[in-house]
XYZ file of C-alpha atoms in Angstrom:
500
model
C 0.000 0.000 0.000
C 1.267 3.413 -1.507
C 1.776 5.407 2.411
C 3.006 8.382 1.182
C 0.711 10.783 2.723
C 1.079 8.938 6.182
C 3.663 11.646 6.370
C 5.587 10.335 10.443
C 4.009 6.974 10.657
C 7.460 5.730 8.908
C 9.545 8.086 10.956
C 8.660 8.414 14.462
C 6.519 6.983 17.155
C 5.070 9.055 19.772
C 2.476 8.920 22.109
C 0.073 12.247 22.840
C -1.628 12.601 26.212
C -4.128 15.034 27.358
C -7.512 15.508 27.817
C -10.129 14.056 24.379
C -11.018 17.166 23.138
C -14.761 16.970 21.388
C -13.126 16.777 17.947
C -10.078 14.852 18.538
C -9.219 11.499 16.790
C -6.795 8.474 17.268
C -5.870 7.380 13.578
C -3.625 4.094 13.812
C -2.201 2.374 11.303
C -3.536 -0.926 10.163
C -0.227 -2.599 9.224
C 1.767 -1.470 12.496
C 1.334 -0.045 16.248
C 1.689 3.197 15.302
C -0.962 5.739 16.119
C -1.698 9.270 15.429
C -3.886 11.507 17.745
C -4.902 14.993 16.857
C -7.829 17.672 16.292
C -9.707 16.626 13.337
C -9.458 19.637 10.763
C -11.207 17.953 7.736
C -12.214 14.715 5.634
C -12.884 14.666 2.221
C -12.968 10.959 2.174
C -9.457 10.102 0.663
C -7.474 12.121 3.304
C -7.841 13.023 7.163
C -6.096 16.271 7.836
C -5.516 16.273 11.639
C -3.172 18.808 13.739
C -0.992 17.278 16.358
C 2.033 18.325 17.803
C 4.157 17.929 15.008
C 1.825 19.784 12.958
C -0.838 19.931 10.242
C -0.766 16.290 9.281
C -2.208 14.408 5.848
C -3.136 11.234 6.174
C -4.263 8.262 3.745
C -7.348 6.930 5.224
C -7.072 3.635 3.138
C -3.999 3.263 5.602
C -5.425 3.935 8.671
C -8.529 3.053 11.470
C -10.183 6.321 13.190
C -11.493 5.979 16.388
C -12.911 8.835 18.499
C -16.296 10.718 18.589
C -15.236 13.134 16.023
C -14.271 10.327 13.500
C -16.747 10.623 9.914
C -19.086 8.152 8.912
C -17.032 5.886 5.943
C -19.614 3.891 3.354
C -17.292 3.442 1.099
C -13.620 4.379 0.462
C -13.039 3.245 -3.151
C -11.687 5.512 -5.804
C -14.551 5.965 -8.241
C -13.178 7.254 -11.476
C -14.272 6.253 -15.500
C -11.658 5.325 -18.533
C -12.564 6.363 -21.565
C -10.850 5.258 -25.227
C -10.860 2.737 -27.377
C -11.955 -1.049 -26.279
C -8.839 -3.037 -27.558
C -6.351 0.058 -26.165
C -7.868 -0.208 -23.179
C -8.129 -3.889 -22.641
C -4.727 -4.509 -24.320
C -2.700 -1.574 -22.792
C -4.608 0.285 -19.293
C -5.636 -3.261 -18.158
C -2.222 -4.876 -18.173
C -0.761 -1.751 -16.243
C -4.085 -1.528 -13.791
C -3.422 -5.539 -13.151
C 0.182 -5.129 -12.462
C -0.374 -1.530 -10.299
C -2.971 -3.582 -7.981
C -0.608 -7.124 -7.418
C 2.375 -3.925 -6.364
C -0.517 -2.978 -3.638
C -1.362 -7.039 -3.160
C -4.487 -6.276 -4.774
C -6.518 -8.145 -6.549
C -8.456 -6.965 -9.825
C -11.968 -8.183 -10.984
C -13.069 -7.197 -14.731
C -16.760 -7.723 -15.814
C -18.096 -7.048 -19.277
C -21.139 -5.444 -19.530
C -21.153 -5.152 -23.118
C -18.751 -5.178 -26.168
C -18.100 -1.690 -25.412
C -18.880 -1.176 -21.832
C -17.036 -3.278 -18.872
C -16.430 -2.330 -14.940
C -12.919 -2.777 -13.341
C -12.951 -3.530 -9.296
C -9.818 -3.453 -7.579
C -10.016 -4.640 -3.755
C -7.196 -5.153 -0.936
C -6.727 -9.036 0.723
C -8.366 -7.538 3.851
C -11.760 -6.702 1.439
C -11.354 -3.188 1.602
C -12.181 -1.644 -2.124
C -9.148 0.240 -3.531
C -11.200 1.191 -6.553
C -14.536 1.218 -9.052
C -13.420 2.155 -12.235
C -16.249 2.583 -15.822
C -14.759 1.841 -18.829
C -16.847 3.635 -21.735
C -16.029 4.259 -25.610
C -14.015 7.500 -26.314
C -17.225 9.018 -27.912
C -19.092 9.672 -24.694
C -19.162 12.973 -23.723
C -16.256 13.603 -20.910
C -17.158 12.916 -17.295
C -15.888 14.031 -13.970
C -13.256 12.556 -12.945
C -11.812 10.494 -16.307
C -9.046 9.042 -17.424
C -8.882 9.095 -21.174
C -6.583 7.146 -23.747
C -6.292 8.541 -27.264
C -3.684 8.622 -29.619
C -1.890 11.296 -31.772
C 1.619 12.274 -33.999
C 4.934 13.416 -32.964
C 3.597 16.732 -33.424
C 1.042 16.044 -30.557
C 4.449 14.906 -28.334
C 5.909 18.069 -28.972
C 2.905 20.423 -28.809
C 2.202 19.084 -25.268
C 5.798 18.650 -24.317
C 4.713 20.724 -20.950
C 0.849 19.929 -20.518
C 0.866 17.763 -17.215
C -2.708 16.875 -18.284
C -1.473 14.650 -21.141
C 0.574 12.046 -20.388
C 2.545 10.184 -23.332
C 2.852 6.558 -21.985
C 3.525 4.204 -25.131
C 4.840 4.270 -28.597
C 2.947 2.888 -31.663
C 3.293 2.806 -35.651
C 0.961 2.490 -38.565
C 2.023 -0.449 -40.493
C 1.289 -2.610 -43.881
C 0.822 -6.242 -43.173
C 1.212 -9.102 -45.361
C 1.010 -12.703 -45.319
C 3.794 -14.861 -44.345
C 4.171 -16.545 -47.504
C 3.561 -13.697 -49.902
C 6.846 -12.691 -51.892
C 7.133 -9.029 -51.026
C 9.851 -8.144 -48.266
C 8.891 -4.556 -48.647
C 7.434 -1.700 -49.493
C 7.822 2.510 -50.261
C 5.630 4.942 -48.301
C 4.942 6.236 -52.509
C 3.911 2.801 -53.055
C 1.540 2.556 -49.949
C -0.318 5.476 -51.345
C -0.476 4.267 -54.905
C -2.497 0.984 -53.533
C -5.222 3.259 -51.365
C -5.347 5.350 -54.096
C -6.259 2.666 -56.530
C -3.737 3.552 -58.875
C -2.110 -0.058 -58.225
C -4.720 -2.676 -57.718
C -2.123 -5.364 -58.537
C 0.511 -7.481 -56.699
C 2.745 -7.801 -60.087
C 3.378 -4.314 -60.629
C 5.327 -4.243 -56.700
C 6.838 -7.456 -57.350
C 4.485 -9.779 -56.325
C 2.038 -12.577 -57.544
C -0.357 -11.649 -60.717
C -3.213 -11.047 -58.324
C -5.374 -8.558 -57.359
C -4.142 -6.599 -53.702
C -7.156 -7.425 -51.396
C -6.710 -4.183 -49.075
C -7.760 -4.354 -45.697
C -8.608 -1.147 -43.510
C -9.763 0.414 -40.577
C -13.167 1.899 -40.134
C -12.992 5.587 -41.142
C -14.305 6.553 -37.582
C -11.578 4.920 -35.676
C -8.818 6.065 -34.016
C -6.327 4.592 -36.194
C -7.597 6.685 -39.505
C -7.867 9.418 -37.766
C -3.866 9.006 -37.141
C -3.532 7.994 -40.583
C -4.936 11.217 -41.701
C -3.075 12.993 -39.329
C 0.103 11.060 -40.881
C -0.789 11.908 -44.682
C -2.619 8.694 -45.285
C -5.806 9.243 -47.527
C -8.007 5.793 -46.623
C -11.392 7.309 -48.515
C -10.352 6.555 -52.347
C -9.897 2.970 -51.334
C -13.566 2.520 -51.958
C -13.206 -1.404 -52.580
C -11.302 -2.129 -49.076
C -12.445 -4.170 -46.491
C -12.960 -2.103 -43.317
C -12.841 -3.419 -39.738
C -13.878 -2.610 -36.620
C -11.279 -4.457 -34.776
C -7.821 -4.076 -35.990
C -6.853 -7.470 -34.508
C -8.694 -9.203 -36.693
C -7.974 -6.832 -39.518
C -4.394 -8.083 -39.109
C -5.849 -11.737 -38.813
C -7.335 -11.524 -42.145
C -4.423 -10.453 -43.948
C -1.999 -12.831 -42.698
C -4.513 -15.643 -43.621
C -4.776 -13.867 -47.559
C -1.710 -14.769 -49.186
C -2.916 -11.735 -51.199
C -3.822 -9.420 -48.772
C -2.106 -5.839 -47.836
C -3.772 -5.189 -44.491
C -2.901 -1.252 -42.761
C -2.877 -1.783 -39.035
C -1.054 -0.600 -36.013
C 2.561 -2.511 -35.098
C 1.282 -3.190 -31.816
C -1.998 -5.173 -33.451
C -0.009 -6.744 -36.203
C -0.015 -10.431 -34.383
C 0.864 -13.445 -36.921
C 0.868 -10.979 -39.884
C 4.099 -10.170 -41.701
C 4.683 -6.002 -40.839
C 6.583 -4.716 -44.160
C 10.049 -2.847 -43.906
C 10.192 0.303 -45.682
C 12.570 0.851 -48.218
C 12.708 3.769 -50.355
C 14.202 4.624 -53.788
C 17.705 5.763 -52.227
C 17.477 2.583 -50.600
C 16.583 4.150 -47.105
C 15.341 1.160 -45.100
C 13.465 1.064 -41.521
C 12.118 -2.207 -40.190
C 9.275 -1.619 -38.010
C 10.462 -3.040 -34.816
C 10.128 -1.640 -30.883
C 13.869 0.459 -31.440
C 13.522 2.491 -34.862
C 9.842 3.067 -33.500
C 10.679 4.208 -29.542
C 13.377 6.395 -31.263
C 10.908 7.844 -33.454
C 13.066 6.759 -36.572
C 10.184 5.261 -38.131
C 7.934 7.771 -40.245
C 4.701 6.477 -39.117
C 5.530 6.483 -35.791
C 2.451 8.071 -33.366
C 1.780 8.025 -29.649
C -0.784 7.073 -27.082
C -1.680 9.116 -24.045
C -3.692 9.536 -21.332
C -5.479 12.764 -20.814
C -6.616 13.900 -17.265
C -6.561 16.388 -14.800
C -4.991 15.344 -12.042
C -6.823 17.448 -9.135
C -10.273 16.645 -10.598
C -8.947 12.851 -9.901
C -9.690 10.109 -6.919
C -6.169 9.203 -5.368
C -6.126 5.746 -6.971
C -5.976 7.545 -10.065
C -3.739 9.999 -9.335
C -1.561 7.527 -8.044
C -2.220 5.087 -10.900
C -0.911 7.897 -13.376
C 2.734 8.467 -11.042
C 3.411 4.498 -11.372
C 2.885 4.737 -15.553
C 6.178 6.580 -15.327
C 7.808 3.640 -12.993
C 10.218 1.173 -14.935
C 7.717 -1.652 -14.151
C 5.421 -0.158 -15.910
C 7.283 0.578 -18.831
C 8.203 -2.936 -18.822
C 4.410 -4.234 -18.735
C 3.559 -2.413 -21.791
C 7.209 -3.459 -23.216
C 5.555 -6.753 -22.958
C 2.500 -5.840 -24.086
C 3.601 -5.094 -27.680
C 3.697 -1.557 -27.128
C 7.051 0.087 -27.393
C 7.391 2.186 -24.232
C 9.012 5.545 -23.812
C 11.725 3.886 -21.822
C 15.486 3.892 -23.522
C 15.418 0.700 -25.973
C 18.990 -0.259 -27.316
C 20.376 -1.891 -30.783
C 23.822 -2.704 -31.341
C 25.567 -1.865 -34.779
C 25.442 -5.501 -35.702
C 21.569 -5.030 -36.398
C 22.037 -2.252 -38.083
C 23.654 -2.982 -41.202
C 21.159 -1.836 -44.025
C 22.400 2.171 -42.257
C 25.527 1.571 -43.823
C 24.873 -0.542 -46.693
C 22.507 2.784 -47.251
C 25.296 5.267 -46.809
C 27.711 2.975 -49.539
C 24.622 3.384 -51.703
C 24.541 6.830 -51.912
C 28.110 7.671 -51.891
C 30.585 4.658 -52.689
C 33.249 6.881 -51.858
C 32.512 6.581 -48.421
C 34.474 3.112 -48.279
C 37.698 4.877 -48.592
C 36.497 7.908 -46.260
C 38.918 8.119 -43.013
C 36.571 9.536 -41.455
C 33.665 6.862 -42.249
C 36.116 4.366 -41.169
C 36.289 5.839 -37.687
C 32.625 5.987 -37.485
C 32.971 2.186 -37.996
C 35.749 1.721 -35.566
C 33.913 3.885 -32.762
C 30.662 2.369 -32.596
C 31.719 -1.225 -33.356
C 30.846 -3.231 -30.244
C 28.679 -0.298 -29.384
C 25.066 0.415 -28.824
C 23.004 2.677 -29.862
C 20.229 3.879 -27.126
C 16.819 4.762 -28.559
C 17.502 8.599 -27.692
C 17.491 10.141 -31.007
C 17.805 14.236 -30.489
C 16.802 16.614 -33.278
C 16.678 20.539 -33.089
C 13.813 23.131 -34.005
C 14.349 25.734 -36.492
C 17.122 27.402 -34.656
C 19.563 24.757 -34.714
C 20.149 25.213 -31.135
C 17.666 24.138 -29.171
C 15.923 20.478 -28.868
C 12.571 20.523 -30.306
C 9.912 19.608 -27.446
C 9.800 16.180 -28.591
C 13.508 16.035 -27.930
C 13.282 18.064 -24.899
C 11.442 14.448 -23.382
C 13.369 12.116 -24.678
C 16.449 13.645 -23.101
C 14.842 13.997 -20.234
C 14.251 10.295 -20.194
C 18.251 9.963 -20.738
C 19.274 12.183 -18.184
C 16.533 10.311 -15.619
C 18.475 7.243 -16.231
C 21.998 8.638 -15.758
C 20.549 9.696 -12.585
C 19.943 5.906 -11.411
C 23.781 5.285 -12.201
C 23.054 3.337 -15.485
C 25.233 3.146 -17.743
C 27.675 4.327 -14.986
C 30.229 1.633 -16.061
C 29.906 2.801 -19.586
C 31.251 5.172 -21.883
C 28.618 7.509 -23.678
C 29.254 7.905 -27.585
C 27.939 11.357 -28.351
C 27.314 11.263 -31.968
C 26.484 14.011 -34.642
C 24.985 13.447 -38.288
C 23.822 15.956 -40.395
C 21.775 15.676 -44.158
C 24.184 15.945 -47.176
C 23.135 19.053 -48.119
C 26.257 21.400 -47.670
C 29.907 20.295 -47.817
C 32.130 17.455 -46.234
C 33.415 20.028 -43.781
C 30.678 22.421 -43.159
C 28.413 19.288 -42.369
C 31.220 17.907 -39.940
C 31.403 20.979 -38.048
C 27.690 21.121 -37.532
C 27.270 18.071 -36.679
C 29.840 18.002 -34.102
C 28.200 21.271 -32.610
C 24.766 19.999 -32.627
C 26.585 16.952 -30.309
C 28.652 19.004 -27.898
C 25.107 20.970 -26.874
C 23.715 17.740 -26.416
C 27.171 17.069 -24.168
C 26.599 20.213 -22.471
C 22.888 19.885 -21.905
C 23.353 16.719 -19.949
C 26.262 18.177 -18.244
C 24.399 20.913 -16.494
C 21.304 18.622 -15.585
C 23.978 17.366 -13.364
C 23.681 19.646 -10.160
C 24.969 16.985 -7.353
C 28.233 16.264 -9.753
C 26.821 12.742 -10.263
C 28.092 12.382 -13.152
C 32.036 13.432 -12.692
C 32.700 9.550 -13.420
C 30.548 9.379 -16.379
C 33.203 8.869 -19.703
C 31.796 10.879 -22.331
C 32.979 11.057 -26.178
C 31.371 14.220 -28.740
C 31.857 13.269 -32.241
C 30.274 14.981 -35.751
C 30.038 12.718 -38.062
C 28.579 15.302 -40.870
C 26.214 13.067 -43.279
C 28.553 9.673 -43.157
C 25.077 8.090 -41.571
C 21.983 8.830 -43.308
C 18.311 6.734 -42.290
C 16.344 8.591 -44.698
C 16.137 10.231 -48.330
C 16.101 13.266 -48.756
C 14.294 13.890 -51.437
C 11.133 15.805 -49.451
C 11.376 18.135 -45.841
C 10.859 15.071 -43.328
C 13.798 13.181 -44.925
C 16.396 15.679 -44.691
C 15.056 16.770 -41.062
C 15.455 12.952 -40.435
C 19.241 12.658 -41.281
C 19.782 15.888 -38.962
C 20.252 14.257 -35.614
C 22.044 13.161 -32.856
C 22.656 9.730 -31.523
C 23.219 8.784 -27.948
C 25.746 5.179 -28.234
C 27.148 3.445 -25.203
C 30.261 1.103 -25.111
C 31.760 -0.926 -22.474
C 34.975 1.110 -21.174
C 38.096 -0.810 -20.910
């Protein structure tokens, strides 16, 4: 149990003797001797405010017994709050984290579904007491008091509410084109992708597949995921022959069973279906996997969050929303398919189409000294999913940036990767020369270098080995043949290596 506002209970034990005033309570704790007794100030039925000798006191009244004729009459102390979002987020995502927040408290969790949009959530202590009553309803309700609510939205939503404490990023998620297992094509262009829900290609042949007509599977137009699609510059209404589907599960079921079936889903719903690398004319390629998508790497890349505010909020919640931000939880929806915001980290060996890439566009590169090095330097390396880029100033971290360091910096903090020697590294687009892009890019990573080196008030990190290096455009992930793939090659890579 979470006794945080039992502010002395941990700290001290005391006993307080005088006369029972007419308002004065004895609050003792129901997992040790300890007792509090005080002037009852106010109850709002979460908290007990009391003032003792030590002070104005808060106190958790899930933690405690009153006793004394001032002590309130208690029905019921359950948190009684509503979720509101889509039904396979929700069951596949919240549910997961509210299961593995309750067995932290030794709770136990009861779901009952009411109907195929509409279920109850009961979460109740081993002694019986009722931690919380929680509604789930769809996301088109109108909003309630006290609500939790899950929706989803692009990297331009991260950065736009970089600083809004009432919505919370918690997991990572991509749009995706599914295949079956057993049909030919390894990949396919984001040009492509709009060709087929266009109509303009309506056949497997002409993208290197079977002479068969592409079966396209789709979301509904209402649902969340279109609505992200749109968002993402994905027109679904000119694919008037799709199949749509209310469930993207088994939208991603369907295609895996077509052998001719191009299904659009989300990477977390993908199941048994085959998700489709990316690979683009300059022979860019991203695989869809929990790293390029966590880093944001991957251009469909969006985000889920949940949108509250906090003082409106029963404590459950509000406590529920402080342990989304706790590595276990980050490992729950890890496991849950959902790439959490948590640092993810891939070693060079997996990354070789980045420099096959790099040889493709500039064959030179082989006998480039400074290519080499990169090679060298980050061989036995790996890279950590925080991938910086700047706003228009070329100084400063874009918001979305802003939190991902922040994330970095929060694990430094722990001591991890204490042992280890951070790889700084700089890459710029190819858009100015050899040296000009070298000198950037070695900027852009000594602010990063400096920005972590002034989060560092207690001089925690005096031990930490740190290397800044510009590589200039040696690196590329993306063409750059339109604004997001030159803005995509402008970055700056956080690497780690064992020090010897």
């Amino acid at each position: 149990m979470c006794l945080h506002r039992l502010l002395t209970m941990s700290l001290v034990m005391w006993t307080y003797s005088q006369a029972v005033l007419a308002d004065q309570v004895t609050l003792k704790s129901t997992s040790s001797p300890i007792e509090l007794i005080g002037e009852l100030k106010s109850f709002d039925n979460e908290v007990y405010v009391i003032e003792t000798d030590l002070g104005v006191l808060e106190v958790d009244a899930r933690t405690v017994t009153c006793s004394g004729s001032a002590c309130p009459s208690i029905i019921n102390l359950a948190s009684e709050f509503t979720i509101l979002g889509n039904q396979t987020v929700i069951n596949n995502l919240l549910v997961p984290l509210l299961e593995s927040y309750s067995y932290s408290l030794d709770a136990d969790i009861e779901t009952a579904i009411e109907t195929t949009t509409r279920s109850s959530i009961k979460i109740t202590a081993n002694d019986g007491q009722e931690f919380a009553r929680i509604s789930v309803r769809p996301q088109a309700e109108p909003d309630l008091p006290s609500t939790l609510k899950i929706t989803s939205g692009t990297p331009g939503d991260l950065s736009k509410n970089a600083n809004n404490a009432n919505k919370l990023p918690i997991a990572a998620d991509a749009l995706v084109a599914v295949t079956s297992g057993i049909n030919p094509v390894k990949s396919i262009s984001l040009n492509t992708l709009h060709s087929v829900l266009s109509g303009s290609i309506i056949n497997w042949k002409e993208i290197g597949g079977p002479d068969a007509k592409i079966n396209v599977y789709l979301p509904k137009k209402s649902s969340d995921l279109s609505k992200v699609a749109n968002e993402l510059g994905f027109d679904f209404s000119n694919a008037i022959d799709a199949e749509r589907f209310e469930d993207l599960e088994t939208l991603s079921k369907t295609a895996a069973n077509d052998p001719y079936g191009l299904g659009i889903t989300s990477f977390a719903n993908r199941r048994t279906a085959k998700a489709l690398p990316i690979l683009e004319s300059c022979g860019a390629y991203m695989r869809p996997n929990a790293f390029n998508i966590s880093s944001g790497n991957y251009p469909t890349t969006f985000y889920y969050y949940l949108e509250a505010m906090p003082e409106t909020l029963p404590i459950f919640a509000r406590e529920f929303l402080d342990y989304i931000g706790e590595a276990q939880a980050k490992s729950m929806i890890d496991r849950q398919g959902y790439p959490s915001l948590s640092i993810h980290e891939n070693s060079l060996d997996n990354q070789g189409n980045r420099i096959v890439h790099a040889l493709l566009n500039d064959a030179s590169l082989a006998k480039n000294p400074d290519f080499n090095s990169m090679l060298l330097t980050l061989n036995g390396a790996r890279q950590l999913s925080t991938v910086l880029r700047f706003d228009e100033t070329g100084v400063r971290l874009n918001p979305q940036s802003s939190v991902v360091l922040k994330a970095l910096i929060s694990e430094l903090l722990l001591g991890n990767y204490a042992d280890q020697t951070l790889i700084i590294t700089g890459f710029t687009d190819s858009k100015r020369s050899a040296a000009e892009s070298k000198r950037i890019s070695k900027s852009s990573a000594t602010i990063v270098s400096n920005l972590i080196k002034n989060a560092d008030s207690d001089a925690l990190f005096s031990d930490l080995r740190v290397e800044v290096i510009g590589y200039g455009s040696a690196s590329p992930i993306a063409c750059e043949d339109t604004p997001e793939g030159v803005n995509a090659n402008n970055r700056v890579e956080i690497w780690v290596k064992d020090s010897l």
